[in-house]
XYZ file of C-alpha atoms in Angstrom:
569
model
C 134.202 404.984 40.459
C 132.127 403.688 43.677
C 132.450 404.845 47.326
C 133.488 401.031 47.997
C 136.125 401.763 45.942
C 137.606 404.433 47.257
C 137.301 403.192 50.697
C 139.101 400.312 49.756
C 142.028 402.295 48.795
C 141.383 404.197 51.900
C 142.077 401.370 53.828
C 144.971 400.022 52.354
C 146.964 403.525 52.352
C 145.502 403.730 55.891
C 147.145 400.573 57.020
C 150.542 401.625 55.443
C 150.508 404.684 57.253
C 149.699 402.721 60.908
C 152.162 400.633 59.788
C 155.117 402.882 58.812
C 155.076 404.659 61.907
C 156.294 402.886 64.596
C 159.177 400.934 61.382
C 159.983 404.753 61.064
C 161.596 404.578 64.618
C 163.015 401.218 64.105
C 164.764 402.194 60.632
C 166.114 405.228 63.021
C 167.652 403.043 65.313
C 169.520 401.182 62.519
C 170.368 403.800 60.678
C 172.455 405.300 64.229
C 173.816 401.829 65.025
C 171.542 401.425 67.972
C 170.442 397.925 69.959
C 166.459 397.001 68.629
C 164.240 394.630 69.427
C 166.702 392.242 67.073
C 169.763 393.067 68.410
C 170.261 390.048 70.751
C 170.081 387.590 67.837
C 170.994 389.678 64.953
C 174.136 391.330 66.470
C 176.443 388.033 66.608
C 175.814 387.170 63.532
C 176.684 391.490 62.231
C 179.674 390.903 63.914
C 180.800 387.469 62.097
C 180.258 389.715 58.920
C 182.368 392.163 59.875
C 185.077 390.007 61.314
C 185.126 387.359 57.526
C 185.231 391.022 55.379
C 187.534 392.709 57.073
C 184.914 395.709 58.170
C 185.784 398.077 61.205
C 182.536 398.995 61.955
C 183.617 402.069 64.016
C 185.616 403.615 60.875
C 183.510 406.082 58.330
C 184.100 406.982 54.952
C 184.504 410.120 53.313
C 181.442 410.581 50.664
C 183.976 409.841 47.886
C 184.935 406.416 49.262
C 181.230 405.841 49.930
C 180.563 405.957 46.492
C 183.568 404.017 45.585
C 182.255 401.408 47.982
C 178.918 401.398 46.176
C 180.512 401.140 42.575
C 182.589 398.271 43.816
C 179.893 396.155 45.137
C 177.625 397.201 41.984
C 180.740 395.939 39.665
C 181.257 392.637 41.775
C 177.494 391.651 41.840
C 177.062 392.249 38.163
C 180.269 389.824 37.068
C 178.524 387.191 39.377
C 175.254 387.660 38.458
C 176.519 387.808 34.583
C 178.572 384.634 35.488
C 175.631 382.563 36.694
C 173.164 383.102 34.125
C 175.691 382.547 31.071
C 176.693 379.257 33.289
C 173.235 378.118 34.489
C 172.805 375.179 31.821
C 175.852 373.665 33.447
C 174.744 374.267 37.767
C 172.518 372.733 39.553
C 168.299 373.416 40.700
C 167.704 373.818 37.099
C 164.979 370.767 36.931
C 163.484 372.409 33.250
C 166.732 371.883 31.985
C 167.092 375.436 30.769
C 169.995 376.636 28.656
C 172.599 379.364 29.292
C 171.201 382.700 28.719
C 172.463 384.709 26.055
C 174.394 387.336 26.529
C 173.177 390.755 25.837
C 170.209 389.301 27.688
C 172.261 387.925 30.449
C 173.810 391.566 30.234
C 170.274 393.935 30.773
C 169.482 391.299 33.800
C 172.495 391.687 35.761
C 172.212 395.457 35.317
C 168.457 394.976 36.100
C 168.994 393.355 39.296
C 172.015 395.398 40.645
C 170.690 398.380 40.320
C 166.962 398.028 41.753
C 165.384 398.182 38.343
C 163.993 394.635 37.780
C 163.706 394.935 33.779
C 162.960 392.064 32.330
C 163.287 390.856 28.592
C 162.511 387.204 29.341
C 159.617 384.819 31.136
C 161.141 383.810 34.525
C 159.469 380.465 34.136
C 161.133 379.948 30.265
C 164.418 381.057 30.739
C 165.574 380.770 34.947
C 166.970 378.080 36.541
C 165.648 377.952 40.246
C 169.159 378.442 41.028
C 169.475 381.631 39.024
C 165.985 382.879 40.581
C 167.119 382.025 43.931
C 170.831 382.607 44.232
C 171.284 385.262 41.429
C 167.639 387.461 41.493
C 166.601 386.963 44.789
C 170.226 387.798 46.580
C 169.845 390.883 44.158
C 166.432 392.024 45.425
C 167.916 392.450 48.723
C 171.237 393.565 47.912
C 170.560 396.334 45.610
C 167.386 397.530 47.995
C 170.053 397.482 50.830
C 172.426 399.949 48.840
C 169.766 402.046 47.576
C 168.454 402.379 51.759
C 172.375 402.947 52.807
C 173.083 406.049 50.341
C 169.682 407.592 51.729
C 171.551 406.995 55.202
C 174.056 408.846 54.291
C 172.272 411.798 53.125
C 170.151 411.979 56.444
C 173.477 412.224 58.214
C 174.662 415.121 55.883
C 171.594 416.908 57.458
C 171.709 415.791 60.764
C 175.395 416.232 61.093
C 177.321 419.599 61.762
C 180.603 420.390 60.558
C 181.420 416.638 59.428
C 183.796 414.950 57.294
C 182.095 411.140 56.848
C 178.784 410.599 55.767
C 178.998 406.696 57.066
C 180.206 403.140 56.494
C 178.709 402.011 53.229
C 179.756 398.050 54.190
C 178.118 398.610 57.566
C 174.999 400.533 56.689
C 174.236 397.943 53.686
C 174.948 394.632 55.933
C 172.669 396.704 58.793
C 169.750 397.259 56.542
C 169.922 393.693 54.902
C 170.058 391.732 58.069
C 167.290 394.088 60.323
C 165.333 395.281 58.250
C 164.919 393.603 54.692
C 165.337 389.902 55.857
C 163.272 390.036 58.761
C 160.177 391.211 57.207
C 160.459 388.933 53.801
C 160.535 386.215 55.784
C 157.118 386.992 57.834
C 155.803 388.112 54.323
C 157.083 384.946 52.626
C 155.436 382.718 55.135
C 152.212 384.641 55.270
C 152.450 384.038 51.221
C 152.817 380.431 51.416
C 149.527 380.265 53.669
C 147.308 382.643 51.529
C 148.395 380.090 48.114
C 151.724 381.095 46.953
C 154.042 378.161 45.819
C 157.105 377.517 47.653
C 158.887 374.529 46.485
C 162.108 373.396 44.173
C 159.601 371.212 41.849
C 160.119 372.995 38.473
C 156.529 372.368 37.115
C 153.352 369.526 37.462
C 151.406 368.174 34.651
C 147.792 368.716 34.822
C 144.749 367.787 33.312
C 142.638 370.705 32.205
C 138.595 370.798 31.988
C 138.225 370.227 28.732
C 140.455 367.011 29.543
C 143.933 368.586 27.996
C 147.162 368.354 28.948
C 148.906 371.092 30.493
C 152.269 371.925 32.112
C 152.627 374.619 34.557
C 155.749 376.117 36.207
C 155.990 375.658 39.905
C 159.269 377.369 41.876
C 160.418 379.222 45.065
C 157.790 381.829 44.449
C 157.081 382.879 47.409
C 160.492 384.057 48.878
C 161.048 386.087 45.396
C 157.839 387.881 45.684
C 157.872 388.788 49.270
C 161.492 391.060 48.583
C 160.379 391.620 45.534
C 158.092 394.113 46.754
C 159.128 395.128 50.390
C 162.319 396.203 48.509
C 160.387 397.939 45.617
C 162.661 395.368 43.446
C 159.406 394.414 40.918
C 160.134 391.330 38.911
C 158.355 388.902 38.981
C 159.009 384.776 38.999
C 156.857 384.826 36.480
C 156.296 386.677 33.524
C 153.141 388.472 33.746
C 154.588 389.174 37.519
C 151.908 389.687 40.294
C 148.646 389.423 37.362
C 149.957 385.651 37.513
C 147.322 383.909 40.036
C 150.872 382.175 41.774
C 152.266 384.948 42.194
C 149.183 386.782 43.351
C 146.055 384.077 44.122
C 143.716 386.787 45.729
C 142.460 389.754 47.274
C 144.501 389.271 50.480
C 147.465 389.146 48.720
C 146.977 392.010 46.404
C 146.794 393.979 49.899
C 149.436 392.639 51.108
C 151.706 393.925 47.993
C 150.392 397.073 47.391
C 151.102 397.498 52.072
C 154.355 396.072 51.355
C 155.887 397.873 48.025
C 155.131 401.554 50.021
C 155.621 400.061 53.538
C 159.624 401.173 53.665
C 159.509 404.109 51.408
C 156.554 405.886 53.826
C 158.805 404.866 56.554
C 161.934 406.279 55.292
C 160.421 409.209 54.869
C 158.975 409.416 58.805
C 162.454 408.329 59.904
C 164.040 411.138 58.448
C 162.347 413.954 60.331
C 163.416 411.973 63.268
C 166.706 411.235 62.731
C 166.666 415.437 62.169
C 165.404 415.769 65.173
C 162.358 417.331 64.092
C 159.607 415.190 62.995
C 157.755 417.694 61.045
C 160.255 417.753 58.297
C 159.324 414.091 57.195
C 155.788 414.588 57.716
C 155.615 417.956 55.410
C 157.609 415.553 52.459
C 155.252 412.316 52.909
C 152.072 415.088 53.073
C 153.731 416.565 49.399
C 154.528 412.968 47.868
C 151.056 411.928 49.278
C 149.404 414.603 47.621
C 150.938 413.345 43.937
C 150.050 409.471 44.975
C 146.614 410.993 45.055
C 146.123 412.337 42.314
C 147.439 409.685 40.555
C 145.535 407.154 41.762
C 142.320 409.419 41.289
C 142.983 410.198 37.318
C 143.673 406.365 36.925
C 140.347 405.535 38.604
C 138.556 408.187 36.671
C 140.009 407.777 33.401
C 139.498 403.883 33.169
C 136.089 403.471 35.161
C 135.185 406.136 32.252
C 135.463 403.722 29.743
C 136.192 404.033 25.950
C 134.386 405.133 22.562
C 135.625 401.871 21.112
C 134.423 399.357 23.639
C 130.960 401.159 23.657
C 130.750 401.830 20.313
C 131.030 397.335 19.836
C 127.824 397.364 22.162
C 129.785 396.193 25.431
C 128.485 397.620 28.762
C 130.741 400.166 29.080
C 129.846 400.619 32.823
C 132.530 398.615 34.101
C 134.921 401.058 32.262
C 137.789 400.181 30.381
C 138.844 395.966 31.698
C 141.405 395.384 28.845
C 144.480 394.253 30.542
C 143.237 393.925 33.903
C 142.902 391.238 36.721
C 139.031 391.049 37.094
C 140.046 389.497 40.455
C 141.000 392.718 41.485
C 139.263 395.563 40.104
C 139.239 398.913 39.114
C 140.193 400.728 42.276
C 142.632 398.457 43.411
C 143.962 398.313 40.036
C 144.137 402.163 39.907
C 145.663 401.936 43.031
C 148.585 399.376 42.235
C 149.332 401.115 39.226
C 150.124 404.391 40.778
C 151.743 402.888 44.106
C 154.311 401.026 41.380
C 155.180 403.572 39.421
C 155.187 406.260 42.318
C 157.731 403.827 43.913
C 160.777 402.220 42.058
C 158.613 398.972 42.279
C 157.863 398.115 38.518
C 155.462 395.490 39.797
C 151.861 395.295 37.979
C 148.783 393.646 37.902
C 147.524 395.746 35.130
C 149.159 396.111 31.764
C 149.873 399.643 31.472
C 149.875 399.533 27.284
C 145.971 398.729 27.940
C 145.552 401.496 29.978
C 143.002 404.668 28.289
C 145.831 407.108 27.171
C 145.076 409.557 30.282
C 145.091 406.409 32.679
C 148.605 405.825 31.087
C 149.443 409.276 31.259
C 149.990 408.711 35.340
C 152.191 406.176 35.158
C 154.678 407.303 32.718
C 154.750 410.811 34.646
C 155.881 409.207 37.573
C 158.613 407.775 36.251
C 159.482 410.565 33.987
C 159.441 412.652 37.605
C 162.311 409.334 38.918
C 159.689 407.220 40.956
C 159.864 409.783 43.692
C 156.137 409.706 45.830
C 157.406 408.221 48.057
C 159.953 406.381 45.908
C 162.254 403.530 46.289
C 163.731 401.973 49.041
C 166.099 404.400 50.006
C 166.159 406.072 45.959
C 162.493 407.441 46.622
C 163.956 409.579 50.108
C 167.368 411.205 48.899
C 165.710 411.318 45.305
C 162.729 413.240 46.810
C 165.289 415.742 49.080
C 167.479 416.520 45.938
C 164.226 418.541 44.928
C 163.505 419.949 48.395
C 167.101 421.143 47.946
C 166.261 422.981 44.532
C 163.131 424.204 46.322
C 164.538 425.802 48.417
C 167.056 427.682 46.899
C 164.023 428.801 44.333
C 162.481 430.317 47.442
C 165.577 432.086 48.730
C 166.059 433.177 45.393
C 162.648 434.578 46.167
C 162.968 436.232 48.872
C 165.955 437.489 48.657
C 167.911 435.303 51.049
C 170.021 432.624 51.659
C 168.566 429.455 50.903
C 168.984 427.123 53.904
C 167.158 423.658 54.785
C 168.181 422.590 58.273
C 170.473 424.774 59.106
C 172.667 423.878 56.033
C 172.683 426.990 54.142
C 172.526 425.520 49.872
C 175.541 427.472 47.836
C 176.362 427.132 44.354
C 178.412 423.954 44.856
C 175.205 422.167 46.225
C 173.170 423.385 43.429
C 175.291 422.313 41.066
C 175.814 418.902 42.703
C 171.446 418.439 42.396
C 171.424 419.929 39.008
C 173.925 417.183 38.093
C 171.495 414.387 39.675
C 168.635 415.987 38.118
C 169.431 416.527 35.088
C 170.419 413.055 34.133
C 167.318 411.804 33.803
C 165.914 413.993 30.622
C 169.382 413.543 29.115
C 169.386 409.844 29.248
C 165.360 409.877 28.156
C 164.778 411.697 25.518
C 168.402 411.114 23.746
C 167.714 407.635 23.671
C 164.154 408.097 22.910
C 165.315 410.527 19.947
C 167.686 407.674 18.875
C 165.371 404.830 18.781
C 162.388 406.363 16.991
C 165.321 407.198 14.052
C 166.372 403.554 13.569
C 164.576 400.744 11.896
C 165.443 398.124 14.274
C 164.334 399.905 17.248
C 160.986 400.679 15.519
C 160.247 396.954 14.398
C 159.678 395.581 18.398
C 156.944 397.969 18.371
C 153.446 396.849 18.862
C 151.907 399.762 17.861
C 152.209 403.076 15.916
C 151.428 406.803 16.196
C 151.500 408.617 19.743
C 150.925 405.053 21.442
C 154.171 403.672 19.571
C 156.163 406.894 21.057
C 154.610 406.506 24.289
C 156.518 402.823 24.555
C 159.344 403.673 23.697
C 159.707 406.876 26.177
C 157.704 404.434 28.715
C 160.587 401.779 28.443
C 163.849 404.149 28.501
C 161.825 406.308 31.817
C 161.105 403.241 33.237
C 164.562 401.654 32.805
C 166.294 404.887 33.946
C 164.161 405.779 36.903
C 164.987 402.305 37.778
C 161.384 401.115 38.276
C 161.444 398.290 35.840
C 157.557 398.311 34.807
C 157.007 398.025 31.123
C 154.347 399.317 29.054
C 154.472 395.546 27.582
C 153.448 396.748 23.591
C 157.624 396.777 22.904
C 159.538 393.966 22.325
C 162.938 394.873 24.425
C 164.316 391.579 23.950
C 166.398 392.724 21.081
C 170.290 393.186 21.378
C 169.037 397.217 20.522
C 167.144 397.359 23.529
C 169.517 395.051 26.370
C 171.890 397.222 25.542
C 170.502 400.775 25.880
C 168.229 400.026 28.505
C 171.035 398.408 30.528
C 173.287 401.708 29.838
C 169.944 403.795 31.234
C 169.498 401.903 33.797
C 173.187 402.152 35.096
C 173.256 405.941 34.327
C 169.670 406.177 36.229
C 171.223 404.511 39.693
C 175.161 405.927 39.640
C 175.250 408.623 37.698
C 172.234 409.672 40.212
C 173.253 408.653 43.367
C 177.104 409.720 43.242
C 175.913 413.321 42.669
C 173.566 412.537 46.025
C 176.717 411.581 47.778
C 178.468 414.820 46.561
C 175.959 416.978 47.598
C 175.574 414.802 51.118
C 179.628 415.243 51.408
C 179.344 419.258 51.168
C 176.482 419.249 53.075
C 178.078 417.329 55.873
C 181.025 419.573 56.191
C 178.463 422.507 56.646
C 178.193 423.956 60.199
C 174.352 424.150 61.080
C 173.000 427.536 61.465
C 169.800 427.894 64.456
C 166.699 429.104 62.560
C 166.043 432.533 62.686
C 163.263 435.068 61.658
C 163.957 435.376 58.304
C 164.545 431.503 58.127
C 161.804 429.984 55.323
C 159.284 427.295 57.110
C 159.682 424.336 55.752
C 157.334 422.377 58.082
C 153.676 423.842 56.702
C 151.586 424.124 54.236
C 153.262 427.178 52.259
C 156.462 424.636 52.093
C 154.526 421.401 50.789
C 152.390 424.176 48.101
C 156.028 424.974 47.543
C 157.252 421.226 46.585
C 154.443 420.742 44.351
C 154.589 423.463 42.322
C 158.976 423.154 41.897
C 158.109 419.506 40.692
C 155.024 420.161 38.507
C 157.072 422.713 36.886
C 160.471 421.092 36.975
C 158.875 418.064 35.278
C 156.551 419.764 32.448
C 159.202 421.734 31.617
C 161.774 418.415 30.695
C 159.133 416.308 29.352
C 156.238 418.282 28.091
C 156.723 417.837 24.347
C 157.060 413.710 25.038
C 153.506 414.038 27.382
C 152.006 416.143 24.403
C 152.885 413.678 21.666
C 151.893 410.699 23.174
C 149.356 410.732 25.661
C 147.731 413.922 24.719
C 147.402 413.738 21.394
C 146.441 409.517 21.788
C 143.525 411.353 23.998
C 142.024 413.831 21.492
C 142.869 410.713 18.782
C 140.487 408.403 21.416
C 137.896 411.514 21.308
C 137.449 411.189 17.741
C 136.983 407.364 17.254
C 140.813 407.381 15.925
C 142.677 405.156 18.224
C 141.794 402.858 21.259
C-alpha cells in the first residue's frame, strides 16, 4: 500500500461524492414528476409514450398492481430477449455469422439481463450478434436499471407519504427514469468513451498482423454504447468476455476512472435524494455515511491483503513487493484494483478488472461478503437504496425492542406486519444460497465445472449462486457455469434474488404508505447521528455472520490458515 495509492482512491470517491450531489436533486425532481433542466425536450417525447401505451400518467397504483406491473414487463422482456437470441442466426447485424444460441444458455441470459444481474456463461464476442448486443443486452441494461430505480421510488413515497393508498405509476416512473436520467448520461459517457479509445462501430472484427508477423483476428462492435449503461446502471457485462480487463472495453487510466465514477455515481445519489425527498436531508446522509463506512473497509482489506503478497509467489523467488499481480490489469494497479473490486461488488455492478478467483483468500473474502450481504453499500441502481432501508427497517425495530418502545422511522411507526414483510425480503437470500450451494457440492455434475478443490472449490460455488442471487453478476471465473446445471439454477437465483425481493419491498412500501406519520417526539430514537449509523453497522455485521458464517469459515478462512502454511495459493 502507498500514500499515492490511497489518494488515488481518495480522489475518485471524492469526485463521486461532488458529483452525486447536485444528480441527488435532479433524481428528486423526477422521482415527483417535476419540470428539469430536460423537460423542454424530453417532455414531448414522455408524452408520445404515454399516449402509444395507453398510460394515464396522473393515475397511481396500489403496491399490489405495482408489482404486477413489474412482473409483467419482467415476463415480456424475457420472451423477447429469449426470442432473439434463439433467432439471431436468422436476423440481421450479425457480420461473424454466429449461430442461434442454445437454449438453457439463451435461458440464464434473458434472466441475466431482465433482472439487473448481467451473468454471463458465454464470450460476447463468440456467441452475440451485434444485433443481440445492441437490441437485446443493451435495451436490457437500461430497462431493468429503470425498474430496479422505479420500485426504490416507490418506497421513498411510502416514507414520504401519510396516510396513502398508491405508492406510484410503475409505467410512468420506469419511462421517467429511462428517458432523464439513464439515457442522458450514457450518451455523454458513450461519447466521452469513443474519444478516450473505445470502439464504436458495426464492423464485426479486422485482421491484423501481429509483431512477430502473425495473423490475428480481433472482434470489433458497438462497444462503447454497451459499456457506458453497462456501468451507470450497475448492469456489469461486458461486450467482451473478460469485460472491462479487455483493453476495448477499458484502454486506460481515464477510463478506469470514469467506470469506477460511473458504476457508484446513481447509487450515492439515490441515496442523497432520499433524505430529500423526506424532507430531511440528514436521513440519506446518516445511510451513505453507514454504507460508506463498509465500502471502506472493503476496499482497505483488499488493498492490504493483496499488496501483502503470498508465501507461494515469494517462496519461487519473485519480488513479492508488488504483492499478489495474478489476475490483475498491470495497467491499473493495486489500489485502483482494490478499489474496483469493492465498488462492484458493493454495488449490483458485477463489472471487473480483476479476476476475483486470483484474489489472496482474505482479498476474496470482501467481495463475496458483499454479495452475501445483497450488494447493498450503496447498492444497485435503485436495488442498493430500498435493499439498504429494508435493514434500517429491522434496525430499528431492534432498537425499539431495546428500549422499550415503539419502533418508528419517519414517523411510520414498524408493526409486526412490516417486520414480517422485511423478514420475507431478507431472508430469501440465505435460503436461495446456501440450498443451492448444499445441492451443488452433493452432485457430480455440478462438481466437474470446478477449477479447483478444497475451501477455494466451495468458495466458487457459494461465489456464483451469491453473486447470481444478489443480482450482481461478477463471477469468481474458476467455475465453469456454462453447463445446463448451472443456466438453470443460477437463472432460478437470479429471478428469486430480484422478485421474490422486491415484491416483499413493495409490501412493506404498501403498509407503510397507508401509515399516518407521527411528529417526533422525546422518546423518538435519532436516526440522523452517529449512535444510528454505529447502529446500522452492527444489525448488518451481525445479521450477515449470523446467515453465512459457516460458508465464510470454510472457504475463505480456512483457504487463509491453508495459505499460512504453504498449503494452497
Amino acid at each position: 500500500m502507498t500514500f499515492v495509492g490511497w489518494l488515488q482512491i481518495a480522489v475518485v470517491l471524492a469526485l463521486v461524492i461532488a458529483t452525486a450531489m447536485p444528480l441527488s436533486g435532479y433524481l428528486v425532481s423526477v422521482y415527483d414528476g417535476k419540470d428539469n433542466l430536460l423537460s423542454p425536450v424530453l417532455r414531448p417525447v414522455e408524452r408520445v409514450f404515454y399516449r402509444l401505451s395507453g398510460v394515464d400518467e396522473t393515475r397511481e397504483q396500489s403496491w399490489f398492481l405495482y408489482a404486477i406491473a413489474l412482473i409483467a414487463f419482467s415476463i415480456a422482456g424475457f420472451v423477447s430477449l429469449y426470442a432473439l437470441q434463439r433467432l439471431q442466426n436468422l436476423l440481421p447485424l450479425n457480420p461473424q455469422g454466429f449461430d442461434a444460441v442454445g437454449p438453457d444458455l439463451a435461458f440464464n441470459t434473458s434472466i441475466s439481463f431482465i433482472t439487473n444481474t448481467n451473468w454471463q456463461n458465454y464470450g460476447g464476442e463468440t456467441t452475440m450478434s451485434h444485433l443481440t448486443q445492441m437490441l437485446g443486452l443493451t435495451v436490457h441494461n437500461f430497462l431493468s436499471a429503470a425498474t430496479g430505480l422505479a420500485v426504490a421510488f416507490a418506497f421513498v413515497r411510502a416514507f414520504a407519504r401519510s396516510s396513502a393508498t398508491t405508492v406510484g405509476n410503475f409505467w410512468v416512473d420506469m419511462t421517467r427514469v429511462c428517458l432523464y436520467v439513464l439515457l442522458p448520461i450514457s450518451i455523454v459517457i458513450a461519447l466521452v468513451f469513443v474519444a478516450l479509445g473505445v470502439p464504436q462501430t458495426l464492423a464485426g472484427s479486422v485482421d491484423v498482423t501481429t509483431l512477430e508477423g502473425a495473423k490475428q483476428t480481433i472482434s470489433l462492435g458497438p462497444v462503447a454504447s454497451q459499456e457506458a449503461i453497462k456501468q451507470l446502471g450497475t448492469n456489469g457485462g461486458g461486450f467482451f468476455n473478460v469485460n472491462s480487463a479487455h483493453p476495448f472495453e477499458n484502454p486506460n487510466a481515464w477510463t478506469n476512472v470514469i467506470q469506477i465514477w460511473a458504476l457508484l455515481l446513481i447509487p450515492v445519489s439515490a441515496v442523497l435524494a432520499f433524505g430529500k425527498a423526506v424532507g430531511d436531508f440528514r436521513q440519506g446522509r446518516a445511510i451513505l455515511v453507514t454504507m460508506g463506512v463498509l465500502l471502506a473497509v472493503g476496499i482497505g482489506v483488499i488493498y492490504w491483503a493483496e499488496s501483502a503478497g503470498t508465501l507461494g509467489v515469494t517462496a519461487l523467488g519473485v519480488d513479492p513487493s508488488a504483492g499478489n499481480l495474478e489476475g490483475k490489469e498491470i495497467r491499473f494497479g493495486q489500489a485502483m484494483s482494490a478499489l474496483f473490486s469493492a465498488a462492484t461488488t458493493g454495488t449490483g455492478t458485477g463489472a471487473v478488472i480483476t479476476m476475483h478467483d486470483s484474489l489472496t483468500p482474505l482479498g476474496g473474502l470482501v467481495p463475496l461478503f458483499d454479495i452475501l450481504a445483497g450488494c447493498i453499500w450503496p447498492g444497485g441502481v435503485g436495488a442498493g437504496l430500498y435493499g439498504f432501508l429494508v435493514v434500517v427497517v429491522i434496525a430499528v425495530f431492534v432498537a425499539g425492542l431495546m428500549v422499550g418502545r415503539t419502533p418508528e422511522y419517519l414517523g411510520k411507526k414498524i408493526e409486526t406486519r412490516e417486520m414480517k414483510h422485511a423478514m420475507y425480503a431478507v431472508l430469501i437470500y440465505p435460503l436461495v444460497v446456501l440450498g443451492f450451494s448444499a445441492t451443488a457440492v452433493l452432485l457430480k455434475t455440478a462438481l466437474d465445472s470446478l477449477g479447483n478443490a478444497g475451501p477455494h472449490g466451495l468458495t466458487e460455488i457459494i461465489y456464483a449462486y451469491a453473486s447470481t442471487n444478489a443480482n450482481n453478476g461478477s463471477a469468481f471465473a474458476g467455475l465453469n457455469g456454462a453447463t445446463p446445471w448451472f443456466n438453470t439454477t443460477l437463472g432460478i437465483a437470479m429471478l428469486f434474488g430480484r422478485f421474490a425481493y422486491a415484491i416483499p419491498v413493495l409490501a412493506l412500501a404498501g403498509s407503510l404508505a397507508a401509515k399516518k406519520k407521527a411528529p417526533a417526539s422525546a422518546g423518538t430514537f435519532p436516526t440522523t447521528g452517529a449512535l444510528f449509523v454505529g447502529l446500522l453497522l452492527g444489525v448488518i455485521v451481525i445479521l450477515y455472520l449470523l446467515q453465512y458464517f459457516p460458508a465464510l469459515a470454510l472457504g475463505p478462512v480456512v483457504e487463509h490458515f491453508l495459505m499460512l502454511n504453504g498449503k494452497a495459493f
